[in-house]
């Protein structure tokens, strides 16, 4: 009798697939001048190396696997994680388009991937805020 994959993480290929997706996503971010403004958002943070690791930790739990992010930080509240970052609609769309490209490059397709895309879109849209955007020289409080 064949065993079925129980979690979304299992169905998309496990932690190996998440690692590949995250690496592909950030490789694209670092190499594509079209998403430079998105890349810039990481300049005041801990940089992309830490971001790669934290994204893997988050997505692994998000897809139903071990909850590394919670083990490390005690929560997976996206709004709290991003509360210090100026995020505009254009940033969200750029992030989602880049994730779509990474999913395609990793050859991740099918109904589970469409559910992932829809869930990521809903989650990303909640992060849009009106924090002062240092990228535009706006350092004043709203």
mmCIF file with all atom_site columns, C-alpha atoms in Angstrom:
data_model
loop_
_atom_site.group_PDB
_atom_site.id
_atom_site.type_symbol
_atom_site.label_atom_id
_atom_site.label_alt_id
_atom_site.label_comp_id
_atom_site.label_asym_id
_atom_site.label_entity_id
_atom_site.label_seq_id
_atom_site.pdbx_PDB_ins_code
_atom_site.Cartn_x
_atom_site.Cartn_y
_atom_site.Cartn_z
_atom_site.occupancy
_atom_site.B_iso_or_equiv
_atom_site.pdbx_formal_charge
_atom_site.auth_seq_id
_atom_site.auth_comp_id
_atom_site.auth_asym_id
_atom_site.auth_atom_id
_atom_site.pdbx_PDB_model_num
ATOM 1   C CA . UNK A 1 1   ? 0.000  0.000  0.000   1.00 0.00 ? 1   UNK A CA 1
ATOM 2   C CA . UNK A 1 2   ? 1.409  3.360  -1.046  1.00 0.00 ? 2   UNK A CA 1
ATOM 3   C CA . UNK A 1 3   ? 1.748  6.046  1.607   1.00 0.00 ? 3   UNK A CA 1
ATOM 4   C CA . UNK A 1 4   ? 0.360  9.464  0.796   1.00 0.00 ? 4   UNK A CA 1
ATOM 5   C CA . UNK A 1 5   ? 2.081  12.712 1.698   1.00 0.00 ? 5   UNK A CA 1
ATOM 6   C CA . UNK A 1 6   ? 0.215  14.148 4.652   1.00 0.00 ? 6   UNK A CA 1
ATOM 7   C CA . UNK A 1 7   ? 1.381  17.731 4.795   1.00 0.00 ? 7   UNK A CA 1
ATOM 8   C CA . UNK A 1 8   ? 1.686  20.349 2.117   1.00 0.00 ? 8   UNK A CA 1
ATOM 9   C CA . UNK A 1 9   ? 5.417  20.299 2.817   1.00 0.00 ? 9   UNK A CA 1
ATOM 10  C CA . UNK A 1 10  ? 5.539  16.579 2.018   1.00 0.00 ? 10  UNK A CA 1
ATOM 11  C CA . UNK A 1 11  ? 3.539  17.052 -1.165  1.00 0.00 ? 11  UNK A CA 1
ATOM 12  C CA . UNK A 1 12  ? 5.806  19.788 -2.537  1.00 0.00 ? 12  UNK A CA 1
ATOM 13  C CA . UNK A 1 13  ? 9.011  17.848 -1.893  1.00 0.00 ? 13  UNK A CA 1
ATOM 14  C CA . UNK A 1 14  ? 9.914  18.460 1.747   1.00 0.00 ? 14  UNK A CA 1
ATOM 15  C CA . UNK A 1 15  ? 12.537 20.728 3.220   1.00 0.00 ? 15  UNK A CA 1
ATOM 16  C CA . UNK A 1 16  ? 14.816 20.175 0.227   1.00 0.00 ? 16  UNK A CA 1
ATOM 17  C CA . UNK A 1 17  ? 12.202 21.772 -2.043  1.00 0.00 ? 17  UNK A CA 1
ATOM 18  C CA . UNK A 1 18  ? 11.687 24.703 0.350   1.00 0.00 ? 18  UNK A CA 1
ATOM 19  C CA . UNK A 1 19  ? 15.444 25.282 0.557   1.00 0.00 ? 19  UNK A CA 1
ATOM 20  C CA . UNK A 1 20  ? 15.688 25.279 -3.241  1.00 0.00 ? 20  UNK A CA 1
ATOM 21  C CA . UNK A 1 21  ? 12.733 27.671 -3.539  1.00 0.00 ? 21  UNK A CA 1
ATOM 22  C CA . UNK A 1 22  ? 14.196 30.104 -1.005  1.00 0.00 ? 22  UNK A CA 1
ATOM 23  C CA . UNK A 1 23  ? 17.648 30.015 -2.605  1.00 0.00 ? 23  UNK A CA 1
ATOM 24  C CA . UNK A 1 24  ? 16.160 30.543 -6.056  1.00 0.00 ? 24  UNK A CA 1
ATOM 25  C CA . UNK A 1 25  ? 13.982 33.418 -4.818  1.00 0.00 ? 25  UNK A CA 1
ATOM 26  C CA . UNK A 1 26  ? 16.874 35.298 -3.199  1.00 0.00 ? 26  UNK A CA 1
ATOM 27  C CA . UNK A 1 27  ? 19.282 34.526 -6.046  1.00 0.00 ? 27  UNK A CA 1
ATOM 28  C CA . UNK A 1 28  ? 16.756 36.198 -8.351  1.00 0.00 ? 28  UNK A CA 1
ATOM 29  C CA . UNK A 1 29  ? 16.408 39.124 -5.948  1.00 0.00 ? 29  UNK A CA 1
ATOM 30  C CA . UNK A 1 30  ? 20.152 39.658 -5.854  1.00 0.00 ? 30  UNK A CA 1
ATOM 31  C CA . UNK A 1 31  ? 20.652 39.383 -9.599  1.00 0.00 ? 31  UNK A CA 1
ATOM 32  C CA . UNK A 1 32  ? 17.637 41.109 -11.187 1.00 0.00 ? 32  UNK A CA 1
ATOM 33  C CA . UNK A 1 33  ? 17.875 44.909 -11.382 1.00 0.00 ? 33  UNK A CA 1
ATOM 34  C CA . UNK A 1 34  ? 14.092 45.042 -11.917 1.00 0.00 ? 34  UNK A CA 1
ATOM 35  C CA . UNK A 1 35  ? 13.563 44.145 -8.235  1.00 0.00 ? 35  UNK A CA 1
ATOM 36  C CA . UNK A 1 36  ? 16.278 46.379 -6.808  1.00 0.00 ? 36  UNK A CA 1
ATOM 37  C CA . UNK A 1 37  ? 13.794 48.319 -4.653  1.00 0.00 ? 37  UNK A CA 1
ATOM 38  C CA . UNK A 1 38  ? 12.709 45.071 -3.045  1.00 0.00 ? 38  UNK A CA 1
ATOM 39  C CA . UNK A 1 39  ? 16.327 44.088 -2.493  1.00 0.00 ? 39  UNK A CA 1
ATOM 40  C CA . UNK A 1 40  ? 16.974 47.499 -0.897  1.00 0.00 ? 40  UNK A CA 1
ATOM 41  C CA . UNK A 1 41  ? 14.436 46.745 1.829   1.00 0.00 ? 41  UNK A CA 1
ATOM 42  C CA . UNK A 1 42  ? 16.959 44.266 3.228   1.00 0.00 ? 42  UNK A CA 1
ATOM 43  C CA . UNK A 1 43  ? 19.791 46.814 3.421   1.00 0.00 ? 43  UNK A CA 1
ATOM 44  C CA . UNK A 1 44  ? 18.750 48.067 6.851   1.00 0.00 ? 44  UNK A CA 1
ATOM 45  C CA . UNK A 1 45  ? 18.053 44.603 8.163   1.00 0.00 ? 45  UNK A CA 1
ATOM 46  C CA . UNK A 1 46  ? 20.366 41.713 8.788   1.00 0.00 ? 46  UNK A CA 1
ATOM 47  C CA . UNK A 1 47  ? 21.085 41.168 5.108   1.00 0.00 ? 47  UNK A CA 1
ATOM 48  C CA . UNK A 1 48  ? 20.026 38.466 2.711   1.00 0.00 ? 48  UNK A CA 1
ATOM 49  C CA . UNK A 1 49  ? 22.036 35.623 4.242   1.00 0.00 ? 49  UNK A CA 1
ATOM 50  C CA . UNK A 1 50  ? 20.038 35.792 7.462   1.00 0.00 ? 50  UNK A CA 1
ATOM 51  C CA . UNK A 1 51  ? 16.869 36.487 5.488   1.00 0.00 ? 51  UNK A CA 1
ATOM 52  C CA . UNK A 1 52  ? 17.398 33.316 3.442   1.00 0.00 ? 52  UNK A CA 1
ATOM 53  C CA . UNK A 1 53  ? 17.684 31.271 6.615   1.00 0.00 ? 53  UNK A CA 1
ATOM 54  C CA . UNK A 1 54  ? 14.688 32.914 8.286   1.00 0.00 ? 54  UNK A CA 1
ATOM 55  C CA . UNK A 1 55  ? 12.560 32.532 5.149   1.00 0.00 ? 55  UNK A CA 1
ATOM 56  C CA . UNK A 1 56  ? 13.380 28.816 5.061   1.00 0.00 ? 56  UNK A CA 1
ATOM 57  C CA . UNK A 1 57  ? 12.511 28.524 8.759   1.00 0.00 ? 57  UNK A CA 1
ATOM 58  C CA . UNK A 1 58  ? 9.231  30.366 8.252   1.00 0.00 ? 58  UNK A CA 1
ATOM 59  C CA . UNK A 1 59  ? 8.096  28.622 5.065   1.00 0.00 ? 59  UNK A CA 1
ATOM 60  C CA . UNK A 1 60  ? 8.913  25.155 6.396   1.00 0.00 ? 60  UNK A CA 1
ATOM 61  C CA . UNK A 1 61  ? 6.441  25.683 9.249   1.00 0.00 ? 61  UNK A CA 1
ATOM 62  C CA . UNK A 1 62  ? 4.011  27.579 7.022   1.00 0.00 ? 62  UNK A CA 1
ATOM 63  C CA . UNK A 1 63  ? 3.843  24.548 4.714   1.00 0.00 ? 63  UNK A CA 1
ATOM 64  C CA . UNK A 1 64  ? 3.132  22.174 7.608   1.00 0.00 ? 64  UNK A CA 1
ATOM 65  C CA . UNK A 1 65  ? 6.621  21.039 8.552   1.00 0.00 ? 65  UNK A CA 1
ATOM 66  C CA . UNK A 1 66  ? 8.743  21.613 11.608  1.00 0.00 ? 66  UNK A CA 1
ATOM 67  C CA . UNK A 1 67  ? 8.095  25.056 12.992  1.00 0.00 ? 67  UNK A CA 1
ATOM 68  C CA . UNK A 1 68  ? 11.691 26.276 13.141  1.00 0.00 ? 68  UNK A CA 1
ATOM 69  C CA . UNK A 1 69  ? 10.672 29.929 13.119  1.00 0.00 ? 69  UNK A CA 1
ATOM 70  C CA . UNK A 1 70  ? 8.444  29.518 16.166  1.00 0.00 ? 70  UNK A CA 1
ATOM 71  C CA . UNK A 1 71  ? 11.135 27.505 17.939  1.00 0.00 ? 71  UNK A CA 1
ATOM 72  C CA . UNK A 1 72  ? 13.545 30.394 17.405  1.00 0.00 ? 72  UNK A CA 1
ATOM 73  C CA . UNK A 1 73  ? 11.255 33.435 17.753  1.00 0.00 ? 73  UNK A CA 1
ATOM 74  C CA . UNK A 1 74  ? 8.155  32.197 19.594  1.00 0.00 ? 74  UNK A CA 1
ATOM 75  C CA . UNK A 1 75  ? 5.651  33.230 16.907  1.00 0.00 ? 75  UNK A CA 1
ATOM 76  C CA . UNK A 1 76  ? 4.986  33.395 13.168  1.00 0.00 ? 76  UNK A CA 1
ATOM 77  C CA . UNK A 1 77  ? 3.044  36.666 13.126  1.00 0.00 ? 77  UNK A CA 1
ATOM 78  C CA . UNK A 1 78  ? 3.861  38.166 9.723   1.00 0.00 ? 78  UNK A CA 1
ATOM 79  C CA . UNK A 1 79  ? 2.725  41.659 10.616  1.00 0.00 ? 79  UNK A CA 1
ATOM 80  C CA . UNK A 1 80  ? 4.926  41.652 13.708  1.00 0.00 ? 80  UNK A CA 1
ATOM 81  C CA . UNK A 1 81  ? 7.895  40.268 11.749  1.00 0.00 ? 81  UNK A CA 1
ATOM 82  C CA . UNK A 1 82  ? 7.596  43.070 9.170   1.00 0.00 ? 82  UNK A CA 1
ATOM 83  C CA . UNK A 1 83  ? 6.335  45.921 11.387  1.00 0.00 ? 83  UNK A CA 1
ATOM 84  C CA . UNK A 1 84  ? 9.573  47.938 10.993  1.00 0.00 ? 84  UNK A CA 1
ATOM 85  C CA . UNK A 1 85  ? 9.694  47.729 7.189   1.00 0.00 ? 85  UNK A CA 1
ATOM 86  C CA . UNK A 1 86  ? 8.015  50.236 4.860   1.00 0.00 ? 86  UNK A CA 1
ATOM 87  C CA . UNK A 1 87  ? 5.962  48.014 2.559   1.00 0.00 ? 87  UNK A CA 1
ATOM 88  C CA . UNK A 1 88  ? 3.986  49.509 -0.301  1.00 0.00 ? 88  UNK A CA 1
ATOM 89  C CA . UNK A 1 89  ? 1.600  47.856 -2.772  1.00 0.00 ? 89  UNK A CA 1
ATOM 90  C CA . UNK A 1 90  ? 4.335  47.883 -5.404  1.00 0.00 ? 90  UNK A CA 1
ATOM 91  C CA . UNK A 1 91  ? 6.669  46.024 -3.020  1.00 0.00 ? 91  UNK A CA 1
ATOM 92  C CA . UNK A 1 92  ? 4.047  43.353 -2.400  1.00 0.00 ? 92  UNK A CA 1
ATOM 93  C CA . UNK A 1 93  ? 3.387  42.864 -6.104  1.00 0.00 ? 93  UNK A CA 1
ATOM 94  C CA . UNK A 1 94  ? 7.111  42.736 -6.827  1.00 0.00 ? 94  UNK A CA 1
ATOM 95  C CA . UNK A 1 95  ? 7.616  40.134 -4.068  1.00 0.00 ? 95  UNK A CA 1
ATOM 96  C CA . UNK A 1 96  ? 4.723  38.012 -5.339  1.00 0.00 ? 96  UNK A CA 1
ATOM 97  C CA . UNK A 1 97  ? 5.932  38.195 -8.960  1.00 0.00 ? 97  UNK A CA 1
ATOM 98  C CA . UNK A 1 98  ? 9.417  37.207 -7.854  1.00 0.00 ? 98  UNK A CA 1
ATOM 99  C CA . UNK A 1 99  ? 8.026  34.277 -5.854  1.00 0.00 ? 99  UNK A CA 1
ATOM 100 C CA . UNK A 1 100 ? 6.045  33.206 -8.937  1.00 0.00 ? 100 UNK A CA 1
ATOM 101 C CA . UNK A 1 101 ? 9.265  33.225 -10.947 1.00 0.00 ? 101 UNK A CA 1
ATOM 102 C CA . UNK A 1 102 ? 11.054 31.201 -8.269  1.00 0.00 ? 102 UNK A CA 1
ATOM 103 C CA . UNK A 1 103 ? 8.215  28.651 -8.169  1.00 0.00 ? 103 UNK A CA 1
ATOM 104 C CA . UNK A 1 104 ? 8.409  28.337 -11.962 1.00 0.00 ? 104 UNK A CA 1
ATOM 105 C CA . UNK A 1 105 ? 12.193 27.984 -11.978 1.00 0.00 ? 105 UNK A CA 1
ATOM 106 C CA . UNK A 1 106 ? 11.902 25.267 -9.324  1.00 0.00 ? 106 UNK A CA 1
ATOM 107 C CA . UNK A 1 107 ? 9.329  23.527 -11.533 1.00 0.00 ? 107 UNK A CA 1
ATOM 108 C CA . UNK A 1 108 ? 6.741  23.696 -8.758  1.00 0.00 ? 108 UNK A CA 1
ATOM 109 C CA . UNK A 1 109 ? 3.262  23.438 -10.275 1.00 0.00 ? 109 UNK A CA 1
ATOM 110 C CA . UNK A 1 110 ? -0.149 22.018 -9.595  1.00 0.00 ? 110 UNK A CA 1
ATOM 111 C CA . UNK A 1 111 ? -3.091 22.556 -7.264  1.00 0.00 ? 111 UNK A CA 1
ATOM 112 C CA . UNK A 1 112 ? -0.948 22.754 -4.121  1.00 0.00 ? 112 UNK A CA 1
ATOM 113 C CA . UNK A 1 113 ? 1.217  25.453 -5.686  1.00 0.00 ? 113 UNK A CA 1
ATOM 114 C CA . UNK A 1 114 ? -1.857 27.435 -6.717  1.00 0.00 ? 114 UNK A CA 1
ATOM 115 C CA . UNK A 1 115 ? -3.073 27.269 -3.103  1.00 0.00 ? 115 UNK A CA 1
ATOM 116 C CA . UNK A 1 116 ? 0.356  28.452 -1.955  1.00 0.00 ? 116 UNK A CA 1
ATOM 117 C CA . UNK A 1 117 ? 0.231  31.387 -4.393  1.00 0.00 ? 117 UNK A CA 1
ATOM 118 C CA . UNK A 1 118 ? -3.243 32.407 -3.185  1.00 0.00 ? 118 UNK A CA 1
ATOM 119 C CA . UNK A 1 119 ? -2.259 32.119 0.484   1.00 0.00 ? 119 UNK A CA 1
ATOM 120 C CA . UNK A 1 120 ? 0.956  34.081 -0.021  1.00 0.00 ? 120 UNK A CA 1
ATOM 121 C CA . UNK A 1 121 ? -0.996 36.811 -1.838  1.00 0.00 ? 121 UNK A CA 1
ATOM 122 C CA . UNK A 1 122 ? -3.507 37.130 1.007   1.00 0.00 ? 122 UNK A CA 1
ATOM 123 C CA . UNK A 1 123 ? -0.735 37.217 3.596   1.00 0.00 ? 123 UNK A CA 1
ATOM 124 C CA . UNK A 1 124 ? 1.434  39.698 1.671   1.00 0.00 ? 124 UNK A CA 1
ATOM 125 C CA . UNK A 1 125 ? -1.432 42.126 1.169   1.00 0.00 ? 125 UNK A CA 1
ATOM 126 C CA . UNK A 1 126 ? -1.841 42.408 4.959   1.00 0.00 ? 126 UNK A CA 1
ATOM 127 C CA . UNK A 1 127 ? 1.707  43.783 5.209   1.00 0.00 ? 127 UNK A CA 1
ATOM 128 C CA . UNK A 1 128 ? 1.122  47.009 3.278   1.00 0.00 ? 128 UNK A CA 1
ATOM 129 C CA . UNK A 1 129 ? 1.656  49.950 5.616   1.00 0.00 ? 129 UNK A CA 1
ATOM 130 C CA . UNK A 1 130 ? 2.313  53.672 5.744   1.00 0.00 ? 130 UNK A CA 1
ATOM 131 C CA . UNK A 1 131 ? 5.622  53.693 7.587   1.00 0.00 ? 131 UNK A CA 1
ATOM 132 C CA . UNK A 1 132 ? 8.052  56.397 6.491   1.00 0.00 ? 132 UNK A CA 1
ATOM 133 C CA . UNK A 1 133 ? 9.923  55.027 3.501   1.00 0.00 ? 133 UNK A CA 1
ATOM 134 C CA . UNK A 1 134 ? 13.639 55.743 3.826   1.00 0.00 ? 134 UNK A CA 1
ATOM 135 C CA . UNK A 1 135 ? 14.098 54.585 0.191   1.00 0.00 ? 135 UNK A CA 1
ATOM 136 C CA . UNK A 1 136 ? 12.360 57.766 -0.959  1.00 0.00 ? 136 UNK A CA 1
ATOM 137 C CA . UNK A 1 137 ? 14.040 60.010 1.591   1.00 0.00 ? 137 UNK A CA 1
ATOM 138 C CA . UNK A 1 138 ? 10.888 60.084 3.740   1.00 0.00 ? 138 UNK A CA 1
ATOM 139 C CA . UNK A 1 139 ? 12.179 59.701 7.281   1.00 0.00 ? 139 UNK A CA 1
ATOM 140 C CA . UNK A 1 140 ? 9.295  61.527 8.935   1.00 0.00 ? 140 UNK A CA 1
ATOM 141 C CA . UNK A 1 141 ? 6.614  59.760 10.896  1.00 0.00 ? 141 UNK A CA 1
ATOM 142 C CA . UNK A 1 142 ? 3.209  59.528 9.203   1.00 0.00 ? 142 UNK A CA 1
#
